[in-house]
CSV table of C-alpha atoms in Angstrom, one decimal:
chain,number,residue,atom,x,y,z
A,14,MET,CA,22.3,-2.1,-30.8
A,15,SER,CA,23.1,-4.6,-28.0
A,16,ARG,CA,24.5,-1.7,-25.9
A,17,ILE,CA,21.2,0.2,-26.2
A,18,ASN,CA,19.3,-2.9,-25.2
A,19,LYS,CA,21.4,-3.3,-22.1
A,20,ASN,CA,20.8,0.3,-21.1
A,21,VAL,CA,17.0,-0.1,-21.6
A,22,VAL,CA,17.0,-3.3,-19.6
A,23,LEU,CA,19.0,-1.6,-16.8
A,24,ALA,CA,16.6,1.4,-16.7
A,25,LEU,CA,13.6,-1.0,-16.6
A,26,LEU,CA,15.1,-2.9,-13.7
A,27,THR,CA,15.8,0.3,-11.8
A,28,LEU,CA,12.2,1.6,-12.4
A,29,THR,CA,10.7,-1.7,-11.3
A,30,SER,CA,12.8,-1.9,-8.2
A,31,SER,CA,11.8,1.7,-7.2
A,32,ALA,CA,8.1,0.9,-7.8
A,33,PHE,CA,8.4,-2.2,-5.6
A,34,LEU,CA,10.1,-0.2,-2.9
A,35,LEU,CA,7.4,2.5,-2.9
A,36,PHE,CA,4.8,-0.2,-2.7
A,37,GLN,CA,6.4,-1.7,0.3
A,38,LEU,CA,6.6,1.6,2.1
A,39,TYR,CA,2.9,2.3,1.3
A,40,TYR,CA,1.9,-1.2,2.5
A,41,TYR,CA,3.8,-0.8,5.7
A,42,LYS,CA,2.4,2.7,6.5
A,43,HIS,CA,-1.2,2.0,5.7
A,44,TYR,CA,-1.6,-1.6,6.7
A,45,LEU,CA,1.0,-3.1,9.0
A,46,SER,CA,1.6,0.0,11.2
A,47,THR,CA,-2.1,0.5,11.8
A,48,ARG,CA,-2.6,-3.2,12.5
A,49,ASN,CA,0.1,-3.1,15.2
A,50,GLY,CA,-1.3,0.1,16.8
A,51,ALA,CA,1.6,2.3,16.0
A,52,GLY,CA,-0.1,4.5,13.4
A,53,LEU,CA,-1.3,8.0,13.8
A,54,SER,CA,-5.0,7.4,13.0
A,55,LYS,CA,-7.2,9.9,14.9
A,56,SER,CA,-10.3,7.8,14.7
A,57,LYS,CA,-12.6,7.7,17.8
A,58,GLY,CA,-11.2,5.7,20.7
A,59,SER,CA,-7.5,4.7,21.2
A,60,ARG,CA,-5.9,4.7,17.7
A,61,ILE,CA,-3.5,7.6,18.4
A,62,GLY,CA,0.0,6.2,19.0
A,63,PHE,CA,2.5,6.7,21.7
A,64,ASP,CA,4.1,9.5,19.7
A,65,SER,CA,1.0,11.7,20.2
A,66,THR,CA,1.5,15.2,21.6
A,67,GLN,CA,-0.7,14.4,24.5
A,68,TRP,CA,1.1,11.3,25.6
A,69,ARG,CA,4.5,12.8,25.3
A,70,ALA,CA,3.5,15.9,27.3
A,71,VAL,CA,2.1,13.7,30.1
A,72,LYS,CA,5.1,11.4,30.1
A,73,LYS,CA,7.5,14.3,30.5
A,74,PHE,CA,5.3,15.8,33.2
A,75,ILE,CA,5.3,12.6,35.2
A,76,MET,CA,9.1,12.3,34.8
A,77,LEU,CA,9.4,15.8,36.1
A,78,THR,CA,7.1,15.3,39.1
A,79,SER,CA,8.6,11.9,40.0
A,80,ASN,CA,12.2,13.2,39.9
A,81,GLN,CA,11.4,16.3,41.9
A,82,ASN,CA,9.1,14.5,44.4
A,83,VAL,CA,6.1,16.7,43.5
A,84,PRO,CA,3.0,15.0,45.1
A,85,VAL,CA,0.5,14.9,42.3
A,86,PHE,CA,-2.4,12.8,41.3
A,87,LEU,CA,-4.6,12.6,38.2
A,88,ILE,CA,-7.9,14.5,38.4
A,89,ASP,CA,-8.8,14.9,34.7
A,90,PRO,CA,-12.5,14.0,34.5
A,91,LEU,CA,-12.4,12.6,31.0
A,92,ILE,CA,-9.5,10.3,31.6
A,93,LEU,CA,-10.8,9.2,35.1
A,94,GLU,CA,-14.1,8.2,33.5
A,95,LEU,CA,-12.3,6.2,30.8
A,96,ILE,CA,-10.2,4.5,33.5
A,97,ASN,CA,-13.3,3.7,35.6
A,98,LYS,CA,-15.0,2.1,32.5
A,99,ASN,CA,-11.9,0.0,31.9
A,100,PHE,CA,-10.7,-0.5,35.4
A,101,GLU,CA,-10.1,-4.2,35.2
A,102,GLN,CA,-7.9,-3.6,32.2
A,103,VAL,CA,-5.9,-0.9,34.0
A,104,LYS,CA,-5.6,-2.9,37.2
A,105,ASN,CA,-4.1,-5.9,35.4
A,106,THR,CA,-1.7,-3.8,33.3
A,107,SER,CA,1.9,-3.6,34.2
A,108,GLN,CA,4.4,-1.0,33.0
A,109,GLY,CA,5.7,-1.7,29.5
A,110,SER,CA,3.1,-4.5,28.8
A,111,ILE,CA,0.7,-2.5,26.6
A,112,SER,CA,1.0,-1.9,22.9
A,113,GLN,CA,-1.7,0.7,22.4
A,114,CYS,CA,-2.3,4.1,23.9
A,115,THR,CA,-5.9,4.2,25.2
A,116,PHE,CA,-6.3,7.0,27.7
A,117,PHE,CA,-3.7,9.8,27.6
A,118,CYS,CA,-3.9,9.8,23.8
A,119,VAL,CA,-7.5,10.9,23.6
A,120,PRO,CA,-7.6,14.3,21.8
A,121,ARG,CA,-8.0,17.2,24.2
A,122,ASP,CA,-6.3,20.5,25.0
A,123,PHE,CA,-5.4,19.8,28.7
A,124,THR,CA,-4.6,17.1,31.1
A,125,ALA,CA,-5.5,18.0,34.7
A,126,PHE,CA,-3.5,16.9,37.7
A,127,ALA,CA,-3.8,18.0,41.4
A,128,LEU,CA,-0.8,19.0,43.5
A,129,GLN,CA,-1.1,18.3,47.3
A,130,TYR,CA,0.6,21.5,48.4
A,131,HIS,CA,0.8,20.5,52.1
A,132,LEU,CA,2.9,17.5,51.1
A,133,TRP,CA,5.3,19.4,48.8
A,134,LYS,CA,8.7,19.9,50.4
A,135,ASN,CA,10.8,21.1,47.4
A,136,GLU,CA,8.9,23.9,45.7
A,137,GLU,CA,12.0,25.9,44.8
A,138,GLY,CA,13.6,25.1,41.5
A,139,TRP,CA,11.0,22.8,39.9
A,140,PHE,CA,9.6,25.6,37.7
A,141,ARG,CA,13.0,26.2,36.2
A,142,ILE,CA,13.6,22.5,35.7
A,143,ALA,CA,10.2,22.2,33.9
A,144,GLU,CA,11.3,25.0,31.5
A,145,ASN,CA,14.6,23.3,30.9
A,146,MET,CA,12.7,20.1,29.9
A,147,GLY,CA,10.8,22.2,27.2
A,148,PHE,CA,7.7,23.2,29.1
A,149,GLN,CA,6.5,26.8,29.0
A,150,CYS,CA,5.0,27.4,32.4
A,151,LEU,CA,2.6,29.9,34.0
A,152,LYS,CA,2.1,30.3,37.7
A,153,ILE,CA,-1.1,31.7,39.2
A,154,GLU,CA,-1.0,33.1,42.7
A,155,SER,CA,-3.5,34.9,45.0
A,156,LYS,CA,-4.1,35.8,48.6
A,157,ASP,CA,-4.6,32.9,51.0
A,158,PRO,CA,-8.3,33.1,52.1
A,159,ARG,CA,-7.5,31.0,55.2
A,160,LEU,CA,-5.7,34.1,56.6
A,161,ASP,CA,-8.4,36.7,55.8
A,162,GLY,CA,-9.5,36.6,59.4
A,163,ILE,CA,-6.0,37.7,60.5
A,164,ASP,CA,-5.2,41.3,59.6
A,165,SER,CA,-1.4,40.9,59.7
A,166,LEU,CA,-1.4,37.8,57.4
A,167,SER,CA,-4.3,38.6,55.1
A,168,GLY,CA,-2.0,39.7,52.2
A,169,THR,CA,0.1,36.5,52.0
A,170,GLU,CA,0.0,34.9,48.5
A,171,ILE,CA,-0.1,31.2,47.8
A,172,PRO,CA,0.2,29.3,44.5
A,173,LEU,CA,-3.2,28.3,43.1
A,174,HIS,CA,-2.6,26.9,39.6
A,175,TYR,CA,0.3,26.0,37.3
A,176,ILE,CA,-0.1,25.6,33.6
A,177,CYS,CA,2.8,23.9,31.7
A,178,LYS,CA,2.6,23.8,28.0
A,179,LEU,CA,4.6,21.4,25.8
A,180,ALA,CA,4.0,21.9,22.0
A,181,ALA,CA,0.2,21.9,21.5
A,182,HIS,CA,-0.7,20.2,24.8
A,183,ALA,CA,-0.8,21.7,28.3
A,184,ILE,CA,-0.8,20.2,31.8
A,185,HIS,CA,-3.1,22.0,34.2
A,186,LEU,CA,-1.7,21.5,37.7
A,187,VAL,CA,-4.4,22.4,40.2
A,188,VAL,CA,-3.0,23.2,43.6
A,189,PHE,CA,-5.0,21.6,46.4
A,190,HIS,CA,-4.6,23.2,49.9
A,191,GLU,CA,-5.7,21.6,53.2
A,192,ARG,CA,-8.5,23.2,55.1
A,193,SER,CA,-9.4,22.8,58.7
A,194,GLY,CA,-12.5,20.8,57.9
A,195,ASN,CA,-10.2,17.9,56.7
A,196,TYR,CA,-11.0,18.6,53.0
A,197,LEU,CA,-9.1,19.9,50.0
A,198,TRP,CA,-9.6,23.3,48.5
A,199,HIS,CA,-8.4,25.0,45.3
A,200,GLY,CA,-8.7,28.6,44.3
A,201,HIS,CA,-10.1,30.6,41.5
A,202,LEU,CA,-7.9,30.9,38.4
A,203,ARG,CA,-8.0,34.7,38.0
A,204,LEU,CA,-5.7,36.0,35.2
A,205,LYS,CA,-3.7,39.1,36.1
A,206,GLU,CA,-3.3,41.9,33.6
A,207,HIS,CA,0.2,41.0,32.4
A,208,ILE,CA,-0.8,37.4,31.5
A,209,ASP,CA,-1.1,36.5,27.8
A,210,ARG,CA,-4.7,35.5,27.3
A,211,LYS,CA,-3.7,33.4,24.2
A,212,PHE,CA,-1.2,31.3,26.2
A,213,VAL,CA,-3.7,28.4,26.2
A,214,PRO,CA,-7.5,28.3,25.7
A,215,PHE,CA,-8.3,29.2,29.3
A,216,ARG,CA,-12.1,28.9,28.8
A,217,LYS,CA,-11.7,25.1,28.2
A,218,LEU,CA,-10.2,24.5,31.6
A,219,GLN,CA,-12.4,22.3,33.8
A,220,PHE,CA,-11.0,23.6,37.1
A,221,GLY,CA,-10.5,27.2,38.3
A,222,ARG,CA,-13.7,29.0,37.0
A,223,TYR,CA,-14.5,29.3,40.7
A,224,PRO,CA,-12.9,28.0,44.0
A,225,GLY,CA,-13.7,24.3,44.7
A,226,ALA,CA,-13.8,22.0,47.6
A,227,PHE,CA,-13.4,18.2,47.6
A,228,ASP,CA,-13.4,15.3,50.0
A,229,ARG,CA,-9.8,14.2,50.7
A,230,PRO,CA,-9.5,11.2,48.3
A,231,GLU,CA,-7.7,7.9,49.1
A,232,LEU,CA,-5.2,7.4,46.3
A,233,GLN,CA,-3.9,4.3,44.5
A,234,GLN,CA,-1.1,3.9,42.0
A,235,VAL,CA,-1.9,2.4,38.6
A,236,THR,CA,-0.2,2.0,35.2
A,237,VAL,CA,-2.0,4.0,32.5
A,238,ASP,CA,-0.7,3.8,29.0
A,239,GLY,CA,2.7,2.6,30.3
A,240,LEU,CA,2.9,5.5,32.8
A,241,GLU,CA,2.7,5.1,36.6
A,242,VAL,CA,0.3,7.6,38.1
A,243,LEU,CA,-1.7,8.1,41.3
A,244,ILE,CA,-5.5,8.3,40.9
A,245,PRO,CA,-8.4,8.5,43.4
A,246,LYS,CA,-9.3,5.0,44.6
A,247,ASP,CA,-12.9,5.8,43.8
A,248,PRO,CA,-12.5,7.7,40.5
A,249,MET,CA,-16.2,8.2,39.9
A,250,HIS,CA,-16.8,9.7,43.3
A,251,PHE,CA,-14.2,12.4,42.5
A,252,VAL,CA,-15.7,12.9,39.0
A,253,GLU,CA,-19.2,13.4,40.4
A,254,GLU,CA,-17.9,16.0,42.9
A,255,VAL,CA,-16.5,18.2,40.1
A,256,PRO,CA,-19.7,19.9,38.9
A,257,HIS,CA,-20.9,20.4,42.5
A,258,SER,CA,-17.6,21.6,44.0
A,259,ARG,CA,-18.1,25.4,43.9
A,260,PHE,CA,-16.9,27.0,47.2
A,261,ILE,CA,-17.6,30.4,48.7
A,262,GLU,CA,-15.7,32.0,51.6
A,263,CYS,CA,-17.1,33.5,54.7
A,264,ARG,CA,-17.0,37.3,54.6
A,265,TYR,CA,-14.2,37.8,57.1
A,266,LYS,CA,-13.8,41.5,56.5
A,267,GLU,CA,-17.5,42.2,56.9
A,268,ALA,CA,-17.5,40.1,60.0
A,269,ARG,CA,-14.7,42.1,61.5
A,270,ALA,CA,-16.5,45.3,60.7
A,271,PHE,CA,-19.7,44.0,62.3
A,272,PHE,CA,-17.8,43.2,65.6
A,273,GLN,CA,-16.2,46.6,65.6
A,274,GLN,CA,-19.7,48.1,65.6
A,275,TYR,CA,-21.4,45.4,67.8
A,276,LEU,CA,-19.0,43.8,70.3
A,277,ASP,CA,-18.9,40.0,70.2
A,278,ASP,CA,-20.5,38.2,73.1
A,279,ASN,CA,-17.7,36.4,74.9
A,280,THR,CA,-19.6,35.6,78.1
A,281,VAL,CA,-19.4,32.1,79.6
A,282,GLU,CA,-23.0,31.4,78.5
A,283,ALA,CA,-22.3,32.5,74.9
A,284,MET,CA,-19.2,30.4,74.7
A,285,ALA,CA,-21.0,27.4,76.1
A,286,PHE,CA,-23.9,27.7,73.6
A,287,ARG,CA,-21.5,28.0,70.7
A,288,LYS,CA,-19.7,24.9,71.8
A,289,SER,CA,-22.9,22.9,72.2
A,290,ALA,CA,-24.3,24.2,68.8
A,291,LYS,CA,-21.1,23.2,67.1
A,292,GLU,CA,-21.2,19.7,68.5
A,293,LEU,CA,-24.9,19.4,67.5
A,294,LEU,CA,-24.1,20.5,64.0
A,295,GLN,CA,-21.2,18.0,63.7
A,296,LEU,CA,-23.5,15.2,64.9
A,297,ALA,CA,-26.3,16.3,62.5
A,298,ALA,CA,-23.8,16.4,59.6
A,299,LYS,CA,-22.5,12.9,60.5
A,300,THR,CA,-26.0,11.5,60.7
A,301,LEU,CA,-27.2,13.0,57.4
A,302,ASN,CA,-24.0,12.1,55.6
A,303,LYS,CA,-24.3,8.5,56.7
A,304,LEU,CA,-27.9,8.5,55.2
A,305,GLY,CA,-26.6,10.2,52.0
A,306,VAL,CA,-28.9,13.2,52.6
A,307,PRO,CA,-27.5,16.5,51.4
A,308,PHE,CA,-28.3,19.6,53.6
A,309,TRP,CA,-27.3,23.2,54.0
A,310,LEU,CA,-27.2,25.9,56.7
A,311,SER,CA,-30.5,27.7,56.9
A,312,SER,CA,-32.2,30.5,58.8
A,313,GLY,CA,-30.3,31.8,61.9
A,314,THR,CA,-27.4,29.4,61.4
A,315,CYS,CA,-27.0,30.6,57.8
A,316,LEU,CA,-27.3,34.3,59.0
A,317,GLY,CA,-24.6,33.7,61.5
A,318,TRP,CA,-22.2,32.3,58.8
A,319,TYR,CA,-23.0,35.2,56.4
A,320,ARG,CA,-22.9,38.1,58.9
A,321,GLN,CA,-20.3,37.1,61.5
A,322,CYS,CA,-18.6,33.9,60.3
A,323,ASN,CA,-19.8,32.2,63.5
A,324,ILE,CA,-22.7,30.9,65.4
A,325,ILE,CA,-25.0,33.6,66.7
A,326,PRO,CA,-24.5,33.3,70.5
A,327,TYR,CA,-28.1,34.5,71.4
A,328,SER,CA,-29.7,31.9,69.1
A,329,LYS,CA,-31.4,28.9,70.6
A,330,ASP,CA,-31.0,26.3,67.9
A,331,VAL,CA,-29.2,25.0,64.8
A,332,ASP,CA,-31.1,25.3,61.5
A,333,LEU,CA,-30.7,23.1,58.5
A,334,GLY,CA,-32.5,22.9,55.1
A,335,ILE,CA,-33.1,19.8,53.1
A,336,PHE,CA,-34.8,19.4,49.7
A,337,ILE,CA,-38.0,17.3,50.1
A,338,GLN,CA,-36.9,14.9,47.3
A,339,ASP,CA,-33.9,13.9,49.5
A,340,TYR,CA,-36.2,13.0,52.5
A,341,LYS,CA,-35.8,9.4,53.7
A,342,SER,CA,-38.3,7.6,55.8
A,343,ASP,CA,-35.6,6.4,58.4
A,344,ILE,CA,-34.3,9.9,59.1
A,345,ILE,CA,-36.1,10.3,62.4
A,346,LEU,CA,-34.9,6.8,63.6
A,347,ALA,CA,-31.3,7.7,62.5
A,348,PHE,CA,-31.3,10.9,64.6
A,349,GLN,CA,-32.9,9.1,67.6
A,350,ASP,CA,-30.1,6.4,67.3
A,351,ALA,CA,-27.6,9.3,67.3
A,352,GLY,CA,-29.0,10.4,70.7
A,353,LEU,CA,-31.3,13.2,69.4
A,354,PRO,CA,-34.9,12.4,70.2
A,355,LEU,CA,-37.7,13.9,68.1
A,356,LYS,CA,-39.2,17.0,69.8
A,357,HIS,CA,-41.7,18.2,67.2
A,358,LYS,CA,-43.0,17.1,63.8
A,359,PHE,CA,-45.1,19.5,61.8
A,360,GLY,CA,-46.7,19.0,58.5
A,361,LYS,CA,-46.5,16.0,56.2
A,362,VAL,CA,-44.0,14.8,53.6
A,363,GLU,CA,-46.1,16.2,50.8
A,364,ASP,CA,-46.8,19.5,52.5
A,365,SER,CA,-44.7,21.7,54.9
A,366,LEU,CA,-42.7,19.1,56.7
A,367,GLU,CA,-40.6,20.3,59.5
A,368,LEU,CA,-38.7,18.3,62.1
A,369,SER,CA,-37.2,19.4,65.4
A,370,PHE,CA,-34.8,17.3,67.5
A,371,GLN,CA,-33.6,17.9,71.1
A,372,GLY,CA,-29.9,18.2,71.6
A,373,LYS,CA,-28.0,18.4,74.8
A,374,ASP,CA,-27.9,21.6,76.9
A,375,ASP,CA,-31.3,22.5,75.7
A,376,VAL,CA,-30.0,23.3,72.1
A,377,LYS,CA,-32.5,22.3,69.5
A,378,LEU,CA,-32.0,21.1,65.9
A,379,ASP,CA,-34.6,22.3,63.4
A,380,ILE,CA,-34.8,20.8,59.9
A,381,PHE,CA,-36.8,22.6,57.3
A,382,PHE,CA,-37.8,20.8,54.1
A,383,PHE,CA,-37.9,22.8,50.9
A,384,TYR,CA,-40.4,22.3,48.0
A,385,GLU,CA,-39.7,23.3,44.4
A,386,GLU,CA,-42.2,25.0,42.1
A,387,THR,CA,-41.8,26.3,38.6
A,388,ASP,CA,-40.3,29.7,39.5
A,389,HIS,CA,-39.6,29.5,43.2
A,390,MET,CA,-39.0,27.3,46.3
A,391,TRP,CA,-40.8,27.3,49.5
A,392,ASN,CA,-40.9,25.7,53.0
A,393,GLY,CA,-43.6,25.7,55.6
A,394,GLY,CA,-43.4,26.6,59.3
A,395,THR,CA,-45.7,26.0,62.2
A,396,GLN,CA,-45.9,28.0,65.4
A,397,ALA,CA,-45.4,25.4,68.2
A,398,LYS,CA,-47.8,27.1,70.7
A,399,THR,CA,-50.6,28.1,68.4
A,400,GLY,CA,-50.3,25.6,65.5
A,401,LYS,CA,-50.5,28.5,63.1
A,402,LYS,CA,-48.9,27.7,59.7
A,403,PHE,CA,-46.6,29.9,57.7
A,404,LYS,CA,-45.3,29.6,54.1
A,405,TYR,CA,-41.9,31.1,53.3
A,406,LEU,CA,-41.2,31.8,49.6
A,407,PHE,CA,-37.6,31.7,48.2
A,408,PRO,CA,-36.1,32.5,44.8
A,409,LYS,CA,-34.6,29.4,43.3
A,410,PHE,CA,-31.1,28.8,44.6
A,411,THR,CA,-28.2,26.4,44.2
A,412,LEU,CA,-25.8,25.1,46.8
A,413,CYS,CA,-22.1,25.9,47.4
A,414,TRP,CA,-19.6,24.6,49.8
A,415,THR,CA,-18.2,26.7,52.6
A,416,GLU,CA,-16.3,26.4,55.8
A,417,PHE,CA,-18.1,27.0,59.1
A,418,VAL,CA,-16.9,26.2,62.6
A,419,ASP,CA,-14.1,24.0,61.1
A,420,MET,CA,-16.6,22.0,58.9
A,421,LYS,CA,-17.2,21.7,55.2
A,422,VAL,CA,-20.9,22.4,54.8
A,423,HIS,CA,-23.3,23.7,52.2
A,424,VAL,CA,-24.9,27.1,52.0
A,425,PRO,CA,-27.1,28.7,49.3
A,426,CYS,CA,-24.8,30.2,46.7
A,427,GLU,CA,-27.2,33.1,46.4
A,428,THR,CA,-26.8,33.7,50.1
A,429,LEU,CA,-28.0,37.3,50.3
A,430,GLU,CA,-31.2,36.7,48.3
A,431,TYR,CA,-31.9,33.6,50.4
A,432,ILE,CA,-31.5,35.4,53.8
A,433,GLU,CA,-33.5,38.3,52.6
A,434,ALA,CA,-36.3,36.0,51.6
A,435,ASN,CA,-36.1,34.2,54.9
A,436,TYR,CA,-36.2,37.3,57.1
A,437,VAL,CA,-37.6,40.2,55.1
A,438,ALA,CA,-40.0,39.4,52.4
A,439,HIS,CA,-42.3,36.8,50.8
A,440,VAL,CA,-43.8,35.7,54.1
A,441,CYS,CA,-47.4,34.6,53.8
A,442,ASN,CA,-50.1,34.2,56.5
A,443,THR,CA,-48.5,36.5,59.1
A,444,SER,CA,-48.6,40.1,59.9
A,445,SER,CA,-45.2,40.3,61.6
A,446,LEU,CA,-41.9,39.6,59.9
A,447,ARG,CA,-40.3,36.8,61.8
A,448,GLY,CA,-37.4,34.6,60.9
A,449,GLN,CA,-37.8,30.9,61.3
A,450,GLY,CA,-35.5,29.4,63.9
A,451,GLY,CA,-33.9,32.8,64.5
A,452,GLY,CA,-36.8,34.5,66.2
A,453,SER,CA,-37.8,38.1,65.7
A,454,LEU,CA,-35.8,40.4,63.5
A,455,GLU,CA,-35.6,42.9,66.3
A,456,ALA,CA,-32.1,43.2,67.7
A,457,ARG,CA,-31.2,41.2,70.7
A,458,SER,CA,-28.7,42.7,73.1
A,459,SER,CA,-28.7,45.8,70.9
A,460,ARG,CA,-27.5,43.8,67.8
A,461,PRO,CA,-29.3,44.1,64.5
A,462,ALA,CA,-30.3,40.6,63.1
A,463,TRP,CA,-29.5,41.8,59.6
A,464,PRO,CA,-26.2,43.4,58.5
A,465,THR,CA,-26.4,47.2,58.0
């Protein structure tokens, strides 16, 4: 009987000890670990720990790029916004001093970085090293648009995007190339036939739906979630550029075809005018950028970009467009301070405003202000000699970046429709079809003003 009692007591002690051990494990997992920020809670904010898929993928990627001297910086809009909101916290954080993952652990499919291709010296081999570290990588290449104007080099391919996946998270490495206007450009992410469309959810990528252009950012090194990364010094300026970064190229092939049919004017007078017009455009851009007034190439200047990728040599002016809501009262004074006196002012701010400034060498700067209606846009024009007013109707348009005479400038994304509206149709109060700033549509020097 005593032997049975001893066995019962021993069993009870064993059961009690097991129950207590289970309680301790439950208590640690559901109370202490969460309290210390090491749990796996996926609640909103920063409760995902340092063992999250996102953080581990970013950590490995930063190790890879650091060891291989790959010049990258963070461009992920979501994370940059979070950093900007908590910038004092980030600025005062040193490596290894944080206990909670706040930024890189936010649930998402991708983390976006930019690669400064012109600074990359050791391209060979890093792709293989990335795969040895556990990444599955995809490289997207395409023709270099900067060489489209050179027949012998127009087929040269350059890297545009790298996508490196680790487990369920992917790093999107956007390749930024230098352009002659001192800005950075990335290409369109266009999938070739052999690429697996299920490799990653491509539709969720924030870069690559179209080519993009960005101001060259000044960078600073910070510690984010214990990882040292480079970010733009003004994170929100970069973030605000993203939705307005779409870039379209000049039509180099069509321009070559145009000049095969109509020889380019390379006379001394034509070269001198192009030089003066380029300098005037640069000065106008500098003045408007200083005021914070966005503008785009309009009328004859826009036609020159679209048709021949250059300034039309027989033009007499430089034409720009500005939305009337971006008008500033000190715009005339700013141009006069820049050495461009006001030559003409037509209309009023509330109706058909047009400004004309006198540049050097008798080259004029015309600025047309555009007004938006429910289903169209319009701008007014006034004939200097007669005072007769015109109204030009345009379909609604958006703005894209492009490169023109070594400058990053805006043009209407819907360029063809814009030029057609400017020169062919929707002209009110006139019996002759005339293009503002560019003069008559009849050919000058046997050149058609519109591409055939």
